[in-house]
Coordinates of C-alpha atoms in Angstrom, one line a residue:
M1 CA -0.1 0.2 0.0
P2 CA 1.2 3.6 -1.0
T3 CA 2.6 5.7 1.9
A4 CA 1.6 9.0 -0.3
I5 CA -1.3 10.2 -2.1
T6 CA -0.8 8.8 -5.3
K7 CA -2.2 9.6 -8.9
G8 CA -4.0 6.2 -8.2
T9 CA -5.7 7.4 -5.2
V10 CA -6.8 10.8 -7.2
V11 CA -8.1 8.2 -10.2
L12 CA -9.9 6.2 -7.3
A13 CA -11.4 9.2 -5.6
V14 CA -12.6 10.9 -8.8
A15 CA -14.2 7.5 -9.8
N16 CA -16.0 7.2 -6.5
L17 CA -17.4 10.5 -6.8
A18 CA -18.5 9.9 -10.3
A19 CA -20.1 6.4 -9.2
N20 CA -21.9 7.9 -6.5
M21 CA -23.4 10.3 -8.6
G22 CA -24.1 7.8 -11.4
I23 CA -25.8 5.6 -9.4
V24 CA -28.3 8.4 -8.4
L25 CA -29.1 9.1 -12.4
T26 CA -29.4 5.2 -13.0
G27 CA -31.8 5.3 -9.8
G28 CA -33.7 7.9 -11.6
A29 CA -34.0 5.9 -14.8
V30 CA -35.4 2.9 -12.7
R31 CA -38.1 5.4 -11.4
L32 CA -38.8 7.0 -14.8
T33 CA -39.1 3.7 -16.5
G34 CA -41.5 2.2 -13.9
S35 CA -39.0 -0.3 -13.1
G36 CA -38.9 0.4 -9.3
L37 CA -40.4 -3.2 -8.6
G38 CA -38.8 -4.7 -11.6
C39 CA -37.1 -7.2 -8.9
P40 CA -40.3 -7.6 -6.6
T41 CA -38.1 -8.5 -3.4
W42 CA -34.9 -8.3 -2.0
P43 CA -32.0 -9.3 -1.4
K44 CA -32.9 -11.9 -4.4
C45 CA -34.6 -10.5 -7.4
T46 CA -37.4 -12.8 -6.9
P47 CA -38.3 -15.5 -4.4
E48 CA -36.4 -18.0 -6.5
S49 CA -33.7 -16.3 -8.3
L50 CA -30.9 -13.9 -7.2
V51 CA -31.0 -12.6 -10.6
N52 CA -33.6 -11.3 -13.0
T53 CA -35.2 -14.0 -15.7
A54 CA -36.2 -13.5 -19.0
E55 CA -39.8 -13.5 -18.0
M56 CA -39.5 -10.1 -15.8
G57 CA -39.2 -8.4 -19.0
I58 CA -37.3 -5.0 -19.5
H59 CA -38.2 -3.8 -15.9
G60 CA -36.4 -6.6 -14.4
V61 CA -33.2 -5.9 -16.4
I62 CA -33.1 -2.0 -15.4
E63 CA -33.7 -2.8 -11.8
F64 CA -31.4 -5.9 -11.3
G65 CA -28.6 -3.7 -13.2
N66 CA -29.1 -0.8 -11.2
R67 CA -28.9 -3.2 -7.9
T68 CA -25.6 -4.7 -9.5
L69 CA -24.1 -0.9 -9.5
T70 CA -24.0 -0.7 -5.4
G71 CA -21.5 -3.5 -5.8
L72 CA -19.3 -1.6 -8.0
L73 CA -19.6 1.3 -5.3
G74 CA -18.5 -1.2 -3.0
F75 CA -15.3 -2.3 -4.8
L76 CA -14.3 1.4 -5.4
A77 CA -14.6 2.6 -1.9
L78 CA -12.7 -0.5 -0.3
G79 CA -10.2 0.4 -3.0
L80 CA -10.0 3.7 -1.7
V81 CA -9.8 2.9 2.0
M82 CA -7.2 0.3 1.2
L83 CA -4.8 2.9 -0.6
L84 CA -5.5 5.3 2.3
W85 CA -4.6 2.5 5.0
R86 CA -0.9 3.2 5.4
L87 CA -1.8 7.1 5.9
R88 CA -4.7 6.5 8.4
Q89 CA -2.5 8.0 11.1
S90 CA -0.9 11.0 9.2
H91 CA -4.4 11.5 7.3
R92 CA -6.8 10.4 9.9
E93 CA -9.7 12.7 8.9
L94 CA -9.5 11.8 5.2
F95 CA -9.2 8.1 6.0
R96 CA -12.3 8.4 8.1
L97 CA -14.1 10.0 5.2
A98 CA -13.2 7.1 2.9
L99 CA -14.2 4.9 5.6
G100 CA -17.7 6.4 5.9
L101 CA -17.9 6.1 2.3
L102 CA -17.4 2.4 2.5
V103 CA -19.8 1.6 5.6
G104 CA -22.4 4.2 3.7
V105 CA -22.2 1.8 0.6
A106 CA -23.7 -1.2 2.9
V107 CA -26.4 1.3 4.8
Q108 CA -27.2 2.3 1.0
A109 CA -27.8 -1.2 0.1
G110 CA -30.0 -1.8 3.1
I111 CA -32.0 1.4 2.2
G112 CA -32.7 0.3 -1.0
G113 CA -33.7 -3.1 0.1
I114 CA -36.2 -1.6 2.4
T115 CA -37.4 0.5 -0.2
V116 CA -38.5 -2.8 -2.3
L117 CA -39.9 -4.7 0.7
T118 CA -42.1 -1.6 1.8
Q119 CA -43.5 -1.4 -2.0
L120 CA -41.8 1.8 -2.9
N121 CA -42.9 3.8 0.3
P122 CA -42.0 7.5 -0.9
W123 CA -40.5 8.3 2.7
I124 CA -38.1 5.4 2.4
V125 CA -37.5 6.5 -1.2
G126 CA -36.7 10.1 0.0
A127 CA -34.4 8.4 2.6
H128 CA -32.6 6.5 -0.2
F129 CA -31.7 9.5 -1.8
V130 CA -30.8 11.6 1.2
A131 CA -28.3 8.9 1.6
S132 CA -26.6 9.2 -1.5
A133 CA -26.7 13.1 -1.4
I134 CA -24.4 12.3 2.2
M135 CA -22.3 10.1 0.1
I136 CA -21.9 12.3 -2.5
F137 CA -20.8 15.1 -0.3
I138 CA -18.4 12.9 1.2
A139 CA -17.1 11.8 -2.0
A140 CA -16.6 15.5 -3.2
M141 CA -14.5 16.4 -0.3
I142 CA -12.2 13.5 -0.5
C143 CA -11.7 14.3 -4.3
Q144 CA -11.0 17.6 -3.6
R145 CA -8.3 16.8 -0.6
V146 CA -6.8 14.2 -2.3
R147 CA -6.4 16.3 -5.9
D148 CA -5.1 19.4 -3.9
E149 CA -2.4 17.3 -2.1
R150 CA -1.3 15.5 -5.3
N151 CA -1.0 18.6 -7.4
H152 CA 0.7 21.0 -4.6
G153 CA 2.4 18.8 -2.7
G154 CA 2.2 17.0 0.8
G155 CA 0.2 19.0 3.1
Y156 CA -1.4 21.6 0.7
A157 CA -3.9 23.6 2.7
L158 CA -7.9 23.0 2.0
V159 CA -8.3 26.7 2.7
D160 CA -5.9 27.6 0.2
G161 CA -6.2 31.4 0.6
A162 CA -7.6 33.9 2.9
T163 CA -11.0 33.6 4.5
T164 CA -12.8 36.0 6.5
S165 CA -16.0 35.6 9.1
G166 CA -18.2 37.0 6.1
T167 CA -17.1 34.3 3.7
R168 CA -17.1 31.4 6.3
L169 CA -20.6 32.5 7.3
G170 CA -21.7 32.7 3.8
A171 CA -20.3 29.2 3.2
W172 CA -22.6 27.8 6.1
I173 CA -25.7 29.7 4.9
V174 CA -25.3 28.3 1.6
L175 CA -24.8 24.6 2.7
I176 CA -28.2 24.8 4.9
L177 CA -30.3 26.1 2.5
A178 CA -29.2 23.9 -0.1
S179 CA -29.7 20.8 1.7
V180 CA -33.1 22.2 3.1
M181 CA -33.9 22.7 -0.8
V182 CA -32.7 19.1 -1.8
A183 CA -34.8 17.4 1.2
I184 CA -37.9 19.1 0.3
G185 CA -37.1 18.1 -3.2
T186 CA -37.4 14.4 -2.2
V187 CA -41.1 15.2 -0.6
V188 CA -41.9 17.0 -3.8
T189 CA -40.5 13.7 -5.9
G190 CA -42.6 11.4 -3.4
T191 CA -46.0 13.5 -4.0
G192 CA -45.8 13.7 -7.9
P193 CA -45.8 11.0 -10.9
H194 CA -42.8 8.8 -11.7
S195 CA -43.4 6.7 -8.5
G196 CA -41.3 3.8 -10.1
D197 CA -44.5 1.5 -10.0
P198 CA -47.9 2.1 -11.0
D199 CA -49.4 1.0 -7.8
A200 CA -46.9 2.5 -5.4
A201 CA -48.1 4.7 -2.6
R202 CA -47.5 8.5 -3.1
H203 CA -47.6 11.5 -0.6
G204 CA -51.1 12.9 0.2
F205 CA -49.6 16.6 -0.1
D206 CA -51.0 19.2 -2.6
A207 CA -48.5 19.2 -5.6
V208 CA -48.9 22.6 -6.0
M209 CA -48.6 23.7 -2.4
I210 CA -45.4 21.4 -1.9
T211 CA -43.8 22.4 -5.0
R212 CA -44.0 26.2 -4.0
L213 CA -42.5 25.2 -0.6
H214 CA -39.7 23.5 -2.3
A215 CA -38.9 26.8 -4.1
I216 CA -38.9 28.9 -0.8
P217 CA -35.1 28.4 0.0
V218 CA -34.4 28.8 -3.5
Y219 CA -34.7 32.8 -3.3
P220 CA -32.2 33.2 -0.4
L221 CA -30.1 30.4 -1.4
V222 CA -29.4 32.2 -4.9
I223 CA -29.1 35.7 -2.7
A224 CA -26.6 34.0 -0.3
A225 CA -24.3 32.3 -3.1
I226 CA -24.2 35.5 -4.9
V227 CA -23.1 37.1 -1.6
T228 CA -20.4 34.8 -0.7
A229 CA -19.2 35.0 -4.4
V230 CA -18.9 38.9 -4.0
L231 CA -17.4 38.5 -0.8
V232 CA -14.9 35.9 -1.8
F233 CA -13.8 37.9 -4.7
R234 CA -13.4 40.9 -2.7
T235 CA -11.2 39.3 0.2
A236 CA -7.3 40.0 -0.5
G237 CA -5.6 36.6 -0.8
S238 CA -8.6 34.6 -1.7
S239 CA -7.4 31.7 -4.0
K240 CA -8.5 31.1 -7.6
A241 CA -9.8 27.8 -6.5
Q242 CA -12.0 29.6 -4.0
R243 CA -13.3 32.0 -6.2
G244 CA -13.9 29.2 -8.6
T245 CA -16.1 27.0 -6.4
T246 CA -18.3 30.0 -5.7
L247 CA -18.9 30.4 -9.5
M248 CA -19.7 26.8 -9.7
M249 CA -22.3 27.0 -7.1
L250 CA -24.1 29.8 -8.6
G251 CA -23.8 28.0 -11.9
V252 CA -25.4 24.8 -10.8
I253 CA -28.2 26.9 -9.0
V254 CA -29.2 28.8 -12.1
Y255 CA -28.9 25.4 -14.1
Q256 CA -31.4 23.5 -11.3
G257 CA -33.8 26.6 -10.9
A258 CA -34.2 26.9 -14.9
I259 CA -34.7 23.1 -15.3
G260 CA -37.0 23.2 -12.2
Y261 CA -39.7 25.7 -13.4
W262 CA -39.2 24.1 -17.2
Q263 CA -40.3 20.6 -16.0
H264 CA -43.2 22.0 -13.7
F265 CA -44.7 23.9 -16.3
T266 CA -44.2 21.1 -19.1
G267 CA -46.0 18.3 -16.9
L268 CA -42.7 17.1 -15.6
P269 CA -41.4 15.0 -18.7
E270 CA -38.8 11.9 -18.0
G271 CA -36.2 14.0 -19.6
L272 CA -36.5 17.0 -18.0
V273 CA -36.8 15.2 -14.4
L274 CA -33.7 13.3 -15.1
L275 CA -31.9 16.6 -16.2
H276 CA -33.3 17.9 -12.6
M277 CA -31.5 15.0 -10.6
L278 CA -28.6 15.7 -12.5
G279 CA -28.6 19.1 -11.3
S280 CA -29.4 17.6 -7.6
V281 CA -26.2 15.7 -7.7
L282 CA -24.2 18.5 -9.1
T283 CA -25.7 21.0 -6.5
I284 CA -24.4 18.7 -3.9
G285 CA -21.1 18.3 -5.1
A286 CA -20.8 21.9 -5.8
M287 CA -21.7 23.0 -1.7
A288 CA -19.3 20.4 -0.5
S289 CA -16.8 22.3 -2.6
L290 CA -17.6 25.7 -1.8
W291 CA -17.9 24.8 2.1
Q292 CA -14.6 22.9 2.4
R293 CA -12.8 25.8 0.8
Q294 CA -13.8 28.2 3.2
T295 CA -14.0 26.0 6.4
S296 CA -11.9 23.6 6.6
R297 CA -9.1 23.7 9.1
Y298 CA -6.0 25.0 7.8
V299 CA -2.9 22.6 6.8
T300 CA 0.4 24.6 7.1
P301 CA 2.2 23.8 3.3
G302 CA 4.7 20.7 4.2
A303 CA 2.7 19.4 7.2
P304 CA 0.7 16.0 6.8
L305 CA -2.9 16.9 5.3
A306 CA -5.3 15.7 8.3

């Protein structure tokens, strides 16, 4: 096992982030194609078969294919833990994040199983997405840390430029508002169509009311993101990376808002819903990057990166 952050570590960290984002989109495809119960039980696909059978048709193929991706996530997370094993003392926090990613795969598999066994209960489906969001957040943090240390040498500071109380507070506000927006979005999903199965239960909320509630945190989020970006750009000594994360956050908010309104006023077509899910995972990754660039503990260049 390596005793430093290697190119392989960076590649595997990026692969973990991409895979955790990707499985959200494949899970969305399962839901949008009505394949949520393509495998009607768990952990087997049917009571008699571990895998899908020809009689189950395309829905069985789609659902079982999505299940197999959990194995890929586990393999990638385990590989990252192994590459960081000999760094677990000098890079304790980084190692703990990687270990959390591995544990998260097992937790996600369990929630996915409960989702099937409860016939796609919308609250469980929402919890399934929230768990994925947490894993994407962790994977984005890991990816940023290993890339920074690899590119700039041992002990490169995550907070690689000046911060102020205003920029740090702004990063926290953006994180909180974006998290609230994503969480309410899961309730909107559980209220609307595209449940994953025609007979799946839905929330009894008024669709228009819950959609408007989902939009409420968006407006202060836009303001907070703009103010934070202005403060970061006006901070003497702020880094290019810090400024870049604020622009990235603004970009995904604009994208997500535009797609959200578009899908709402066009009757939630499947393609736009999938693009909105893409916006969700990009939002989570962007808010992790922005928050970490402003709030992570400073590490002196040349010292081990925690």
